[in-house]
Structures are given as C-alpha cells and as structure tokens.
mmCIF file of C-alpha atoms and ligand atoms in Angstrom:
data_model
loop_
_atom_site.group_PDB
_atom_site.id
_atom_site.type_symbol
_atom_site.label_atom_id
_atom_site.label_comp_id
_atom_site.label_asym_id
_atom_site.label_seq_id
_atom_site.Cartn_x
_atom_site.Cartn_y
_atom_site.Cartn_z
ATOM 1 C CA MET O 9 82.857 111.207 91.152
ATOM 2 C CA GLN O 10 85.970 112.249 93.078
ATOM 3 C CA ARG O 11 84.068 114.919 95.004
ATOM 4 C CA LYS O 12 81.386 112.367 95.829
ATOM 5 C CA ILE O 13 83.936 109.921 97.293
ATOM 6 C CA ILE O 14 85.521 112.631 99.412
ATOM 7 C CA SER O 15 82.189 113.800 100.716
ATOM 8 C CA ILE O 16 81.152 110.235 101.604
ATOM 9 C CA LEU O 17 84.431 109.730 103.471
ATOM 10 C CA THR O 18 83.981 112.946 105.378
ATOM 11 C CA GLU O 19 80.440 112.015 106.241
ATOM 12 C CA CYS O 20 81.617 108.666 107.513
ATOM 13 C CA GLN O 21 83.786 110.207 110.199
ATOM 14 C CA PRO O 22 82.636 109.769 113.833
ATOM 15 C CA GLY O 23 79.274 111.068 114.815
ATOM 16 C CA ILE O 24 77.834 110.777 111.309
ATOM 17 C CA SER O 25 75.670 107.852 110.317
ATOM 18 C CA PRO O 26 77.219 104.877 108.564
ATOM 19 C CA PRO O 27 76.672 104.459 104.821
ATOM 20 C CA ASP O 28 73.661 102.531 103.685
ATOM 21 C CA THR O 29 74.701 99.165 102.285
ATOM 22 C CA ALA O 30 72.737 96.284 100.948
ATOM 23 C CA GLY O 31 74.788 94.026 103.220
ATOM 24 C CA ASP O 32 77.271 92.739 100.632
ATOM 25 C CA MET O 33 80.993 93.349 101.066
ATOM 26 C CA PRO O 34 82.669 95.095 98.172
ATOM 27 C CA SER O 35 85.213 92.593 96.751
ATOM 28 C CA THR O 36 88.547 93.602 95.161
ATOM 29 C CA VAL O 37 88.813 97.373 94.890
ATOM 30 C CA HIS O 38 91.259 99.440 92.859
ATOM 31 C CA ASP O 39 92.650 102.888 93.569
ATOM 32 C CA ARG O 40 92.825 105.855 91.198
ATOM 33 C CA LEU O 41 95.997 104.424 89.642
ATOM 34 C CA ALA O 42 94.337 101.002 89.118
ATOM 35 C CA ARG O 43 96.281 99.339 91.964
ATOM 36 C CA PRO O 44 94.406 96.643 93.928
ATOM 37 C CA MET O 45 94.551 96.505 97.739
ATOM 38 C CA ARG O 46 96.549 93.356 98.521
ATOM 39 C CA ASP O 47 98.863 93.893 101.522
ATOM 40 C CA LEU O 48 97.933 95.068 104.980
ATOM 41 C CA ARG O 49 100.579 96.152 107.470
ATOM 42 C CA ILE O 50 99.380 96.307 111.037
ATOM 43 C CA SER O 51 101.338 98.157 113.683
ATOM 44 C CA VAL O 52 100.637 96.483 117.024
ATOM 45 C CA THR O 53 102.582 98.920 119.199
ATOM 46 C CA ASP O 54 104.398 102.217 118.778
ATOM 47 C CA ARG O 55 106.884 101.288 121.516
ATOM 48 C CA CYS O 56 110.337 99.923 120.931
ATOM 49 C CA ASN O 57 113.280 98.887 123.093
ATOM 50 C CA LEU O 58 115.790 100.178 120.519
ATOM 51 C CA ARG O 59 116.395 103.721 119.284
ATOM 52 C CA CYS O 60 117.723 103.127 115.769
ATOM 53 C CA VAL O 61 119.164 106.406 114.607
ATOM 54 C CA TYR O 62 117.232 106.342 111.326
ATOM 55 C CA CYS O 63 113.866 105.533 112.914
ATOM 56 C CA MET O 64 113.433 106.611 116.559
ATOM 57 C CA PRO O 65 116.267 109.018 117.306
ATOM 58 C CA LYS O 66 116.747 109.496 121.056
ATOM 59 C CA GLN O 67 116.507 113.274 120.851
ATOM 60 C CA VAL O 68 112.878 112.861 119.731
ATOM 61 C CA PHE O 69 111.893 109.561 121.353
ATOM 62 C CA GLY O 70 113.409 110.336 124.759
ATOM 63 C CA LYS O 71 112.227 109.771 128.329
ATOM 64 C CA ASP O 72 109.449 112.345 127.997
ATOM 65 C CA PHE O 73 108.013 110.994 124.769
ATOM 66 C CA ARG O 74 104.350 110.107 125.209
ATOM 67 C CA PHE O 75 103.625 106.732 123.683
ATOM 68 C CA ILE O 76 100.084 105.533 123.022
ATOM 69 C CA PRO O 77 98.348 104.514 126.272
ATOM 70 C CA HIS O 78 97.297 100.875 126.279
ATOM 71 C CA GLY O 79 93.574 101.677 126.394
ATOM 72 C CA GLU O 80 93.787 103.562 123.110
ATOM 73 C CA MET O 81 95.287 100.637 121.227
ATOM 74 C CA LEU O 82 93.051 98.398 119.171
ATOM 75 C CA SER O 83 92.390 95.129 121.007
ATOM 76 C CA PHE O 84 93.285 91.805 119.398
ATOM 77 C CA GLU O 85 89.565 91.216 118.757
ATOM 78 C CA GLU O 86 89.283 94.548 116.954
ATOM 79 C CA ILE O 87 92.435 93.966 114.902
ATOM 80 C CA THR O 88 91.245 90.502 113.912
ATOM 81 C CA ARG O 89 87.812 91.752 112.922
ATOM 82 C CA LEU O 90 89.267 94.495 110.745
ATOM 83 C CA ALA O 91 91.834 92.120 109.237
ATOM 84 C CA GLY O 92 88.967 89.759 108.386
ATOM 85 C CA ILE O 93 87.141 92.555 106.572
ATOM 86 C CA PHE O 94 90.311 93.431 104.662
ATOM 87 C CA THR O 95 90.819 89.810 103.568
ATOM 88 C CA GLU O 96 87.221 89.641 102.339
ATOM 89 C CA MET O 97 88.106 92.659 100.204
ATOM 90 C CA GLY O 98 91.159 91.115 98.536
ATOM 91 C CA VAL O 99 94.010 91.493 101.037
ATOM 92 C CA GLU O 100 96.120 88.341 100.837
ATOM 93 C CA LYS O 101 99.152 89.294 102.872
ATOM 94 C CA ILE O 102 99.327 90.658 106.409
ATOM 95 C CA ARG O 103 102.506 91.881 108.095
ATOM 96 C CA LEU O 104 102.652 92.629 111.810
ATOM 97 C CA THR O 105 105.040 95.396 112.652
ATOM 98 C CA GLY O 106 105.522 98.379 114.958
ATOM 99 C CA GLY O 107 107.413 99.781 116.942
ATOM 100 C CA GLU O 108 108.672 96.438 118.076
ATOM 101 C CA PRO O 109 105.786 93.976 117.617
ATOM 102 C CA LEU O 110 107.223 91.448 120.066
ATOM 103 C CA MET O 111 106.841 94.057 122.818
ATOM 104 C CA ARG O 112 103.050 93.853 122.546
ATOM 105 C CA ARG O 113 102.003 91.511 125.349
ATOM 106 C CA HIS O 114 100.760 88.100 124.215
ATOM 107 C CA VAL O 115 101.247 88.975 120.546
ATOM 108 C CA GLU O 116 101.195 85.205 119.896
ATOM 109 C CA LYS O 117 97.462 85.277 120.646
ATOM 110 C CA LEU O 118 96.965 87.787 117.853
ATOM 111 C CA VAL O 119 99.116 85.675 115.537
ATOM 112 C CA GLU O 120 96.958 82.667 116.301
ATOM 113 C CA ARG O 121 93.779 84.536 115.370
ATOM 114 C CA LEU O 122 95.194 86.066 112.189
ATOM 115 C CA ALA O 123 96.762 82.794 111.046
ATOM 116 C CA GLY O 124 93.234 81.370 110.819
ATOM 117 C CA LEU O 125 92.079 83.949 108.255
ATOM 118 C CA LYS O 126 91.360 82.788 104.713
ATOM 119 C CA THR O 127 90.984 84.541 101.390
ATOM 120 C CA PRO O 128 87.446 84.448 99.926
ATOM 121 C CA ASP O 129 88.491 81.488 97.723
ATOM 122 C CA GLY O 130 89.684 79.523 100.761
ATOM 123 C CA ARG O 131 93.458 80.014 100.711
ATOM 124 C CA ASP O 132 95.446 80.747 103.894
ATOM 125 C CA ILE O 133 96.519 84.349 104.100
ATOM 126 C CA ASP O 134 100.230 85.032 103.939
ATOM 127 C CA LEU O 135 101.037 86.156 107.492
ATOM 128 C CA THR O 136 104.431 87.537 108.436
ATOM 129 C CA LEU O 137 106.067 89.798 111.017
ATOM 130 C CA THR O 138 109.006 92.203 111.082
ATOM 131 C CA THR O 139 111.015 92.324 114.314
ATOM 132 C CA ASN O 140 114.257 93.780 115.573
ATOM 133 C CA GLY O 141 115.037 90.282 116.851
ATOM 134 C CA SER O 142 115.860 91.363 120.398
ATOM 135 C CA LEU O 143 113.158 89.155 121.942
ATOM 136 C CA LEU O 144 113.120 86.503 119.259
ATOM 137 C CA ALA O 145 115.314 83.941 121.018
ATOM 138 C CA LYS O 146 112.614 83.799 123.700
ATOM 139 C CA LYS O 147 109.578 83.982 121.408
ATOM 140 C CA ALA O 148 110.456 82.216 118.134
ATOM 141 C CA GLN O 149 108.987 78.848 119.100
ATOM 142 C CA SER O 150 105.750 80.220 120.553
ATOM 143 C CA LEU O 151 105.216 82.431 117.482
ATOM 144 C CA TYR O 152 105.790 79.469 115.197
ATOM 145 C CA ASP O 153 103.434 77.306 117.215
ATOM 146 C CA ALA O 154 100.812 80.066 117.020
ATOM 147 C CA GLY O 155 100.890 79.815 113.221
ATOM 148 C CA LEU O 156 103.522 82.319 112.054
ATOM 149 C CA LYS O 157 105.710 80.579 109.484
ATOM 150 C CA ARG O 158 107.635 83.463 107.882
ATOM 151 C CA ILE O 159 109.575 86.227 109.578
ATOM 152 C CA THR O 160 111.786 89.220 108.814
ATOM 153 C CA VAL O 161 114.493 90.249 111.268
ATOM 154 C CA SER O 162 116.163 93.649 111.092
ATOM 155 C CA LEU O 163 119.936 93.573 111.464
ATOM 156 C CA ASP O 164 122.010 96.591 110.508
ATOM 157 C CA ALA O 165 125.507 95.301 111.316
ATOM 158 C CA LEU O 166 127.440 92.242 112.443
ATOM 159 C CA ASP O 167 130.162 94.271 114.082
ATOM 160 C CA ASP O 168 129.005 94.774 117.653
ATOM 161 C CA ARG O 169 130.274 98.343 117.937
ATOM 162 C CA VAL O 170 128.564 99.408 114.724
ATOM 163 C CA PHE O 171 125.382 97.592 115.718
ATOM 164 C CA ARG O 172 125.288 99.318 119.107
ATOM 165 C CA ARG O 173 125.839 102.693 117.410
ATOM 166 C CA MET O 174 122.936 102.052 115.054
ATOM 167 C CA ASN O 175 120.497 100.963 117.779
ATOM 168 C CA ASP O 176 121.766 103.648 120.157
ATOM 169 C CA VAL O 177 120.852 101.744 123.343
ATOM 170 C CA ASP O 178 123.957 99.554 123.491
ATOM 171 C CA PHE O 179 122.033 96.453 122.470
ATOM 172 C CA PRO O 180 124.432 93.586 121.592
ATOM 173 C CA VAL O 181 124.306 92.027 118.139
ATOM 174 C CA ALA O 182 124.861 88.549 119.621
ATOM 175 C CA ASP O 183 121.322 88.565 121.034
ATOM 176 C CA VAL O 184 119.786 89.262 117.614
ATOM 177 C CA LEU O 185 121.903 86.531 116.045
ATOM 178 C CA LYS O 186 120.635 84.136 118.716
ATOM 179 C CA GLY O 187 117.097 85.207 117.801
ATOM 180 C CA ILE O 188 117.739 84.393 114.131
ATOM 181 C CA GLU O 189 119.148 80.978 115.119
ATOM 182 C CA ALA O 190 116.079 80.325 117.256
ATOM 183 C CA ALA O 191 113.847 81.212 114.293
ATOM 184 C CA GLN O 192 115.768 78.739 112.129
ATOM 185 C CA ALA O 193 115.520 76.040 114.784
ATOM 186 C CA ALA O 194 111.781 76.623 115.139
ATOM 187 C CA GLY O 195 111.330 76.044 111.387
ATOM 188 C CA PHE O 196 110.577 79.544 110.030
ATOM 189 C CA SER O 197 110.885 79.726 106.251
ATOM 190 C CA PRO O 198 111.742 81.962 104.626
ATOM 191 C CA ILE O 199 113.695 84.060 107.110
ATOM 192 C CA LYS O 200 114.612 87.451 105.711
ATOM 193 C CA VAL O 201 117.091 89.869 107.262
ATOM 194 C CA ASN O 202 116.593 93.607 106.671
ATOM 195 C CA MET O 203 119.616 95.872 106.713
ATOM 196 C CA VAL O 204 119.016 99.618 106.396
ATOM 197 C CA VAL O 205 122.188 101.120 104.972
ATOM 198 C CA LYS O 206 123.195 104.574 106.129
ATOM 199 C CA ARG O 207 126.316 105.970 104.491
ATOM 200 C CA GLY O 208 129.149 106.570 106.922
ATOM 201 C CA MET O 209 127.477 104.512 109.656
ATOM 202 C CA ASN O 210 127.104 100.924 108.536
ATOM 203 C CA ASP O 211 128.015 100.752 104.830
ATOM 204 C CA GLY O 212 131.141 98.827 105.855
ATOM 205 C CA GLU O 213 128.800 96.046 107.020
ATOM 206 C CA ILE O 214 127.232 95.294 103.627
ATOM 207 C CA LEU O 215 129.788 92.669 102.606
ATOM 208 C CA PRO O 216 130.070 91.043 106.055
ATOM 209 C CA ILE O 217 126.276 90.635 106.175
ATOM 210 C CA ALA O 218 126.134 89.310 102.621
ATOM 211 C CA ARG O 219 128.891 86.779 103.449
ATOM 212 C CA TYR O 220 127.465 85.766 106.815
ATOM 213 C CA PHE O 221 124.153 84.634 105.353
ATOM 214 C CA ARG O 222 125.528 82.815 102.286
ATOM 215 C CA HIS O 223 124.634 79.121 102.278
ATOM 216 C CA THR O 224 122.223 79.555 105.204
ATOM 217 C CA GLY O 225 118.957 79.810 103.275
ATOM 218 C CA ILE O 226 118.388 83.188 104.984
ATOM 219 C CA ILE O 227 117.805 86.088 102.581
ATOM 220 C CA PRO O 228 119.504 89.382 103.455
ATOM 221 C CA ARG O 229 117.763 92.448 102.023
ATOM 222 C CA PHE O 230 119.555 95.749 101.746
ATOM 223 C CA ILE O 231 117.301 98.790 102.128
ATOM 224 C CA GLU O 232 118.007 102.329 101.039
ATOM 225 C CA TYR O 233 117.687 104.649 104.007
ATOM 226 C CA MET O 234 114.384 106.524 103.572
ATOM 227 C CA ASP O 235 113.036 109.940 104.523
ATOM 228 C CA VAL O 236 110.176 108.483 106.564
ATOM 229 C CA GLY O 237 108.620 110.773 109.185
ATOM 230 C CA THR O 238 110.210 114.076 110.081
ATOM 231 C CA SER O 239 112.528 113.197 112.959
ATOM 232 C CA ASN O 240 115.476 111.335 111.410
ATOM 233 C CA GLY O 241 117.015 114.363 109.665
ATOM 234 C CA TRP O 242 117.321 112.419 106.388
ATOM 235 C CA GLU O 243 119.602 113.674 103.634
ATOM 236 C CA LEU O 244 119.849 112.211 100.143
ATOM 237 C CA GLY O 245 123.643 111.991 100.456
ATOM 238 C CA GLU O 246 123.259 109.471 103.293
ATOM 239 C CA ILE O 247 121.899 106.715 101.088
ATOM 240 C CA ILE O 248 123.967 104.139 99.231
ATOM 241 C CA PRO O 249 122.167 103.771 95.893
ATOM 242 C CA SER O 250 121.146 100.168 95.300
ATOM 243 C CA ASP O 251 123.087 100.004 92.017
ATOM 244 C CA SER O 252 126.362 100.813 93.822
ATOM 245 C CA LEU O 253 125.508 98.357 96.563
ATOM 246 C CA LEU O 254 124.825 95.574 94.073
ATOM 247 C CA ALA O 255 128.035 96.354 92.181
ATOM 248 C CA MET O 256 129.964 96.111 95.448
ATOM 249 C CA ILE O 257 128.549 92.680 96.297
ATOM 250 C CA ASP O 258 128.772 91.455 92.704
ATOM 251 C CA ALA O 259 132.483 92.331 92.549
ATOM 252 C CA HIS O 260 133.175 89.871 95.383
ATOM 253 C CA MET O 261 130.355 87.374 94.978
ATOM 254 C CA PRO O 262 128.956 87.465 91.422
ATOM 255 C CA LEU O 263 125.179 87.746 91.125
ATOM 256 C CA TYR O 264 122.467 87.286 88.546
ATOM 257 C CA PRO O 265 118.903 88.714 88.696
ATOM 258 C CA LEU O 266 115.799 86.701 89.539
ATOM 259 C CA PRO O 267 112.217 87.496 88.519
ATOM 260 C CA PRO O 268 109.903 88.906 91.210
ATOM 261 C CA ASN O 269 107.930 86.379 93.266
ATOM 262 C CA TYR O 270 104.763 88.396 92.657
ATOM 263 C CA PRO O 271 103.779 91.756 91.105
ATOM 264 C CA GLY O 272 104.524 94.647 93.448
ATOM 265 C CA GLU O 273 107.330 92.910 95.390
ATOM 266 C CA THR O 274 109.370 95.662 97.020
ATOM 267 C CA ALA O 275 112.734 93.913 96.775
ATOM 268 C CA SER O 276 114.530 93.146 93.540
ATOM 269 C CA ARG O 277 115.925 89.622 93.866
ATOM 270 C CA TRP O 278 119.411 88.384 93.061
ATOM 271 C CA ARG O 279 121.099 85.003 93.338
ATOM 272 C CA TYR O 280 124.802 84.181 93.744
ATOM 273 C CA ARG O 281 126.224 82.545 90.636
ATOM 274 C CA ASP O 282 127.969 79.903 92.718
ATOM 275 C CA GLY O 283 124.722 78.770 94.376
ATOM 276 C CA GLY O 284 125.408 80.579 97.660
ATOM 277 C CA GLY O 285 121.790 81.736 97.984
ATOM 278 C CA GLU O 286 119.649 84.802 97.400
ATOM 279 C CA ILE O 287 119.742 88.475 98.359
ATOM 280 C CA GLY O 288 117.267 91.325 97.900
ATOM 281 C CA VAL O 289 117.665 95.026 97.354
ATOM 282 C CA ILE O 290 114.972 97.538 98.259
ATOM 283 C CA ALA O 291 115.656 100.669 96.244
ATOM 284 C CA SER O 292 112.910 102.731 97.815
ATOM 285 C CA VAL O 293 114.630 106.016 96.995
ATOM 286 C CA THR O 294 116.535 105.534 93.735
ATOM 287 C CA LYS O 295 113.994 103.262 92.012
ATOM 288 C CA ALA O 296 110.570 104.135 93.324
ATOM 289 C CA PHE O 297 108.090 101.266 93.087
ATOM 290 C CA CYS O 298 104.842 103.177 93.658
ATOM 291 C CA GLY O 299 103.390 101.942 90.356
ATOM 292 C CA ASP O 300 102.786 98.483 91.860
ATOM 293 C CA CYS O 301 102.188 99.521 95.456
ATOM 294 C CA THR O 302 99.285 97.530 96.867
ATOM 295 C CA ARG O 303 100.026 98.265 100.543
ATOM 296 C CA ILE O 304 97.711 99.757 103.120
ATOM 297 C CA ARG O 305 98.773 100.403 106.715
ATOM 298 C CA MET O 306 96.873 100.430 109.976
ATOM 299 C CA SER O 307 98.339 102.088 113.055
ATOM 300 C CA THR O 308 98.170 100.797 116.623
ATOM 301 C CA VAL O 309 95.119 102.971 117.305
ATOM 302 C CA GLY O 310 93.347 102.000 114.101
ATOM 303 C CA ARG O 311 94.216 104.850 111.783
ATOM 304 C CA LEU O 312 94.466 103.914 108.150
ATOM 305 C CA TYR O 313 97.297 105.156 105.916
ATOM 306 C CA THR O 314 97.431 104.585 102.181
ATOM 307 C CA CYS O 315 101.137 105.452 101.958
ATOM 308 C CA LEU O 316 104.218 105.099 104.157
ATOM 309 C CA PHE O 317 104.731 108.813 103.672
ATOM 310 C CA ALA O 318 101.165 109.869 104.434
ATOM 311 C CA THR O 319 100.523 113.004 106.432
ATOM 312 C CA ASP O 320 97.146 111.968 107.786
ATOM 313 C CA GLY O 321 95.222 108.799 108.513
ATOM 314 C CA PHE O 322 91.568 107.815 108.529
ATOM 315 C CA ASP O 323 90.245 106.775 111.948
ATOM 316 C CA LEU O 324 88.581 103.354 111.965
ATOM 317 C CA LYS O 325 88.269 103.000 115.737
ATOM 318 C CA PRO O 326 84.979 104.909 116.127
ATOM 319 C CA LEU O 327 83.475 102.763 113.394
ATOM 320 C CA ILE O 328 84.239 99.475 115.122
ATOM 321 C CA ARG O 329 83.331 100.831 118.551
ATOM 322 C CA ASP O 330 80.033 102.388 117.398
ATOM 323 C CA GLY O 331 78.431 99.198 116.139
ATOM 324 C CA TRP O 332 78.976 99.479 112.395
ATOM 325 C CA SER O 333 78.484 96.240 110.500
ATOM 326 C CA ASP O 334 81.325 94.575 108.577
ATOM 327 C CA ALA O 335 79.665 95.546 105.297
ATOM 328 C CA GLN O 336 79.419 99.201 106.334
ATOM 329 C CA ILE O 337 83.066 99.285 107.360
ATOM 330 C CA ALA O 338 84.033 97.541 104.128
ATOM 331 C CA ARG O 339 82.185 100.182 102.145
ATOM 332 C CA VAL O 340 84.185 102.926 103.838
ATOM 333 C CA LEU O 341 87.456 101.038 103.278
ATOM 334 C CA ALA O 342 86.572 100.626 99.614
ATOM 335 C CA LEU O 343 85.826 104.329 99.207
ATOM 336 C CA HIS O 344 89.039 105.205 100.976
ATOM 337 C CA TRP O 345 91.113 102.956 98.722
ATOM 338 C CA GLN O 346 89.290 104.107 95.575
ATOM 339 C CA ASN O 347 90.246 107.656 96.473
ATOM 340 C CA ARG O 348 93.966 106.795 96.782
ATOM 341 C CA ASP O 349 96.515 108.334 94.455
ATOM 342 C CA SER O 350 99.621 108.008 96.703
ATOM 343 C CA ARG O 351 102.991 107.849 94.955
ATOM 344 C CA TYR O 352 105.287 109.771 97.233
ATOM 345 C CA SER O 353 108.555 108.105 96.203
ATOM 346 C CA GLU O 354 107.910 108.700 92.517
ATOM 347 C CA LEU O 355 107.173 112.353 93.214
ATOM 348 C CA ARG O 356 110.310 112.601 95.373
ATOM 349 C CA SER O 357 112.319 111.265 92.432
ATOM 350 C CA ALA O 358 110.686 113.892 90.239
ATOM 351 C CA ASN O 359 111.635 116.533 92.819
ATOM 352 C CA THR O 360 108.080 117.686 93.301
ATOM 353 C CA ASP O 361 107.135 119.673 96.435
ATOM 354 C CA MET O 362 106.742 117.216 99.293
ATOM 355 C CA PRO O 363 104.256 117.175 102.156
ATOM 356 C CA GLY O 364 105.566 118.573 105.433
ATOM 357 C CA LYS O 365 104.504 116.633 108.544
ATOM 358 C CA LYS O 366 104.690 112.943 107.623
ATOM 359 C CA VAL O 367 103.712 110.150 109.987
ATOM 360 C CA GLU O 368 106.621 108.435 111.824
ATOM 361 C CA MET O 369 107.742 104.923 110.794
ATOM 362 C CA SER O 370 107.506 103.636 114.377
ATOM 363 C CA TYR O 371 103.830 104.732 114.435
ATOM 364 C CA ILE O 372 102.633 102.942 111.319
ATOM 365 C CA GLY O 373 105.375 100.348 110.902
ATOM 366 C CA GLY O 374 107.743 99.736 107.984
HETATM 367 N N1 SAM Z 416 110.950 97.142 115.100
HETATM 368 C C1 SAM Z 416 110.818 96.250 114.025
HETATM 369 C C2 SAM Z 416 112.098 96.184 113.225
HETATM 370 O O1 SAM Z 416 112.962 97.021 113.406
HETATM 371 O O2 SAM Z 416 112.202 95.260 112.433
HETATM 372 C C3 SAM Z 416 109.636 96.546 113.119
HETATM 373 C C4 SAM Z 416 109.340 97.965 112.804
HETATM 374 S S1 SAM Z 416 110.554 98.798 111.822
HETATM 375 C C5 SAM Z 416 109.850 100.390 111.678
HETATM 376 C C6 SAM Z 416 110.291 98.019 110.247
HETATM 377 C C7 SAM Z 416 111.438 98.130 109.264
HETATM 378 O O3 SAM Z 416 111.568 99.477 108.867
HETATM 379 C C8 SAM Z 416 112.785 97.714 109.817
HETATM 380 O O4 SAM Z 416 113.382 96.755 108.983
HETATM 381 C C9 SAM Z 416 113.573 98.983 109.812
HETATM 382 O O5 SAM Z 416 114.930 98.763 109.628
HETATM 383 C C10 SAM Z 416 112.941 99.760 108.691
HETATM 384 N N2 SAM Z 416 113.145 101.198 108.769
HETATM 385 C C11 SAM Z 416 112.901 102.011 109.813
HETATM 386 N N3 SAM Z 416 113.228 103.301 109.521
HETATM 387 C C12 SAM Z 416 113.682 103.286 108.238
HETATM 388 C C13 SAM Z 416 114.174 104.284 107.344
HETATM 389 N N4 SAM Z 416 114.260 105.565 107.708
HETATM 390 N N5 SAM Z 416 114.537 103.901 106.106
HETATM 391 C C14 SAM Z 416 114.443 102.608 105.720
HETATM 392 N N6 SAM Z 416 113.983 101.624 106.496
HETATM 393 C C15 SAM Z 416 113.622 101.949 107.753
HETATM 394 FE FE1 SF4 Z 417 112.638 100.126 116.825
HETATM 395 FE FE2 SF4 Z 417 112.447 98.903 114.513
HETATM 396 FE FE3 SF4 Z 417 112.468 101.554 114.600
HETATM 397 FE FE4 SF4 Z 417 114.683 100.232 115.193
HETATM 398 S S1 SF4 Z 417 113.629 100.248 113.221
HETATM 399 S S2 SF4 Z 417 113.813 101.917 116.373
HETATM 400 S S3 SF4 Z 417 113.907 98.445 116.131
HETATM 401 S S4 SF4 Z 417 110.904 100.264 115.410
HETATM 402 FE FE1 SF4 Z 418 103.670 102.814 98.211
HETATM 403 FE FE2 SF4 Z 418 103.747 105.313 99.149
HETATM 404 FE FE3 SF4 Z 418 105.961 103.781 99.174
HETATM 405 FE FE4 SF4 Z 418 105.006 104.718 96.842
HETATM 406 S S1 SF4 Z 418 105.815 105.927 98.508
HETATM 407 S S2 SF4 Z 418 105.702 102.617 97.254
HETATM 408 S S3 SF4 Z 418 102.786 104.648 97.257
HETATM 409 S S4 SF4 Z 418 104.067 103.401 100.335
#
C-alpha cells in the first residue's frame, strides 16, 4: 500500500498525467498516524522587513539573499482555489503567514476571498493571520473590513533596546504596540501575542509582557525557541523550558490550567487566579505535540510541507497551471497526506538522528 502511494505521488509530479478520478473530492483524510488534516498555513511571501535573530539572521538573509521573484509566487486566485480544495477535504482553519504577510501587496484582497470559504457543512472557516505588527497600525482596519476577525502579533520584548536587538533592524517596539492597539480598536478578537523566548536575549521580558497584557483581553503566548531551518544556529541550552517559564509567572501571578479549546491546540492554556486573563505556552521542544498535529503548510510558490521541519516539499504549482481539475488535485493532496508520518519534535525529544537541510521558517511560515 505504502509503495503504491509513493509511486502515485511520484507519477503525479509535473509532466506526468493526472490521476484518474471519478470526479468526487475525497473528504476527510487521515495520515499514517491517524491524524486528520485540519489546519492549513499559507505563506504569502518569503520577504520580511525584520531580521529576527532566531528566524532570518542577517548573516544569511543579507543584501545578496535572493528572495522569490514575484512571478513565481502563487497568485491570489491560485491560493484561493487551493484553499477551497483543502476546505472541501476537511481543513477548517487557515492561517496566513510568511515572511511578513502584510508585506504582500493588497493582502486584504486575499483575506476577502478566503473569508468567504465554508466548510462542506456550511460553517465559516476559521481564518487568522500571524504578523510582526510593524504595518498593523496602517492595515488593521482594512484587514478587519476584509473579513479577518482574529490575529496573532509577534512581540518578543517590551523594552525597546531588547526588542531592537531581537529584530536586528532597529525597529522600535512602540510601532508594534500601536499596531496591537489598532487591532483592538478595529474589533479583532481574540488578539494573541507571540513571544519567542531565547535565553540570554529576552528572557528578562517574560514577566513584563505577562504583566502588560493582564486585564486587556489579549492573550500572550510564550514559545520555546525552536530549531527550525538550518540558519539560526539553534542550541538546546538557549531555550527556557515551558515548565520553568510557567513557574516564573506563577510565582508572581498565580495561574491555573485551562482545557484546550480543541484537540491539537499547540498552546497549553492558563488563567490568572485573580481573573487577570489568559496566557498560553507553546512547549514545542520540551513537550512535543506531534501526536495531535493536524497542520499542513503551503509555501509562497505552492510547495506543500507536512511538517514545520520538513526537508522537502511537494510542488502543487504545475498541477494548478496545467489544467488539473479540483478533484484530481484533491486526490493528490489526499495521497500526500495519507503518506505522512511526520513527528520531528517527538523524534528530537527521543534524540533520534535528525534530517539535515530543513526548510526555513520564513519560507513556509510559523
Ligand atoms: N513575520 C510574521 C511574524 O513574525 O509574526 C509571521 C511569520 S513568523 C515565521 C511566524 C511565527 O514564528 C512568529 O511568531 C515567530 O516569532 C515564530 N518563529 C520564527 N522563528 C522561530 C523559532 N526559531 N522558534 C520559535 N518560533 C519562531
Ligand atoms: Fe520576519 Fe517574522 Fe521571521 Fe521575525 S519571525 S524575521 S518578523 S518572518
Ligand atoms: Fe507537527 Fe512536525 Fe511540529 Fe510535530 S514537528 S508538531 S509533526 S509540525
């Protein structure tokens, strides 16, 4: 069976005829570890105006770095068509990411198209976007008006000097805070704030960020620094394990745990005992959550990745540009997902040999 799936996938690569289908879309599909495909992350650009040290270090993403030329990117029509096929197959949640998604020109137009997608039983899909917030003050209202109702803003420090050191382009924190205020004023809910914690760089900002967002309704989420890609020089000693982080916050602002909102939620949820609000902790390194991972990722050029730590992607662009029907594309997507056995973080925890050349975070999005 396995060999058959692999050979069908190989045959489906460009230049080979599309699979024969009776015209029906395969509905919910499960991978080799019985995980359904539920979340689609779409990277809309690989470019970014920041150079966060843990994601796009300047030494690698410098002046000579060759970003994807515009003509090679999927158009909004192509993204929407593929997203529609994914939703027919059981995807209920779509996150736009990048690079910096707000740097893609007229991204609101894409939001408007995606916001109209429905699940097969008629529910609105859950559409969200992760941004560094630098352009949010300008764009919050137009994104909201286009149909985006939830948003995640990355913010690694409140202290301006620390923030500038993290983003490495001297970008001021005040502008991101203005972006978050604009998102609140526009009506976004929930607003989540992602803080990647790197030991020795911004761990002193954990408590200030936790305090700053108490009683605001905004949910800060603390993320363990991950070994994504191959350019950030990651070392295990640079993470702050989520248990220590929680103990630190709990000692000042006591917490109690909340149940997950849905199976496979990446963040564990906690609430302040005094009613000050909620926080989340994403223990991607110390408590791998591969067992419930229902995420599939599509890069700016239409390559499909079944894991954040994948080494290779499957190219969908020739399929949509060579006249394949939705049902034929869906068949290939189903085969691809059925062949999936990704569980990188669990294997990392078990200290198994790891793949070498992993795809960069800025290429497929977080
Ligand atoms: N540019 C946008 C932003 O920063 O929000 C979207 C793309 S960014 C790749 C998505 C998320 O991945 C951000 O919250 C970022 O902090 C996180 N991220 C990037 N590199 C990471 C790493 N090595 N470990 C953990 N999280 C990382
Ligand atoms: Fe850009 Fe986001 Fe990566 Fe920072 S984390 S460099 S903002 S893509
Ligand atoms: Fe999912 Fe891969 Fe992350 Fe595991 S390592 S949770 S399979 S993206």
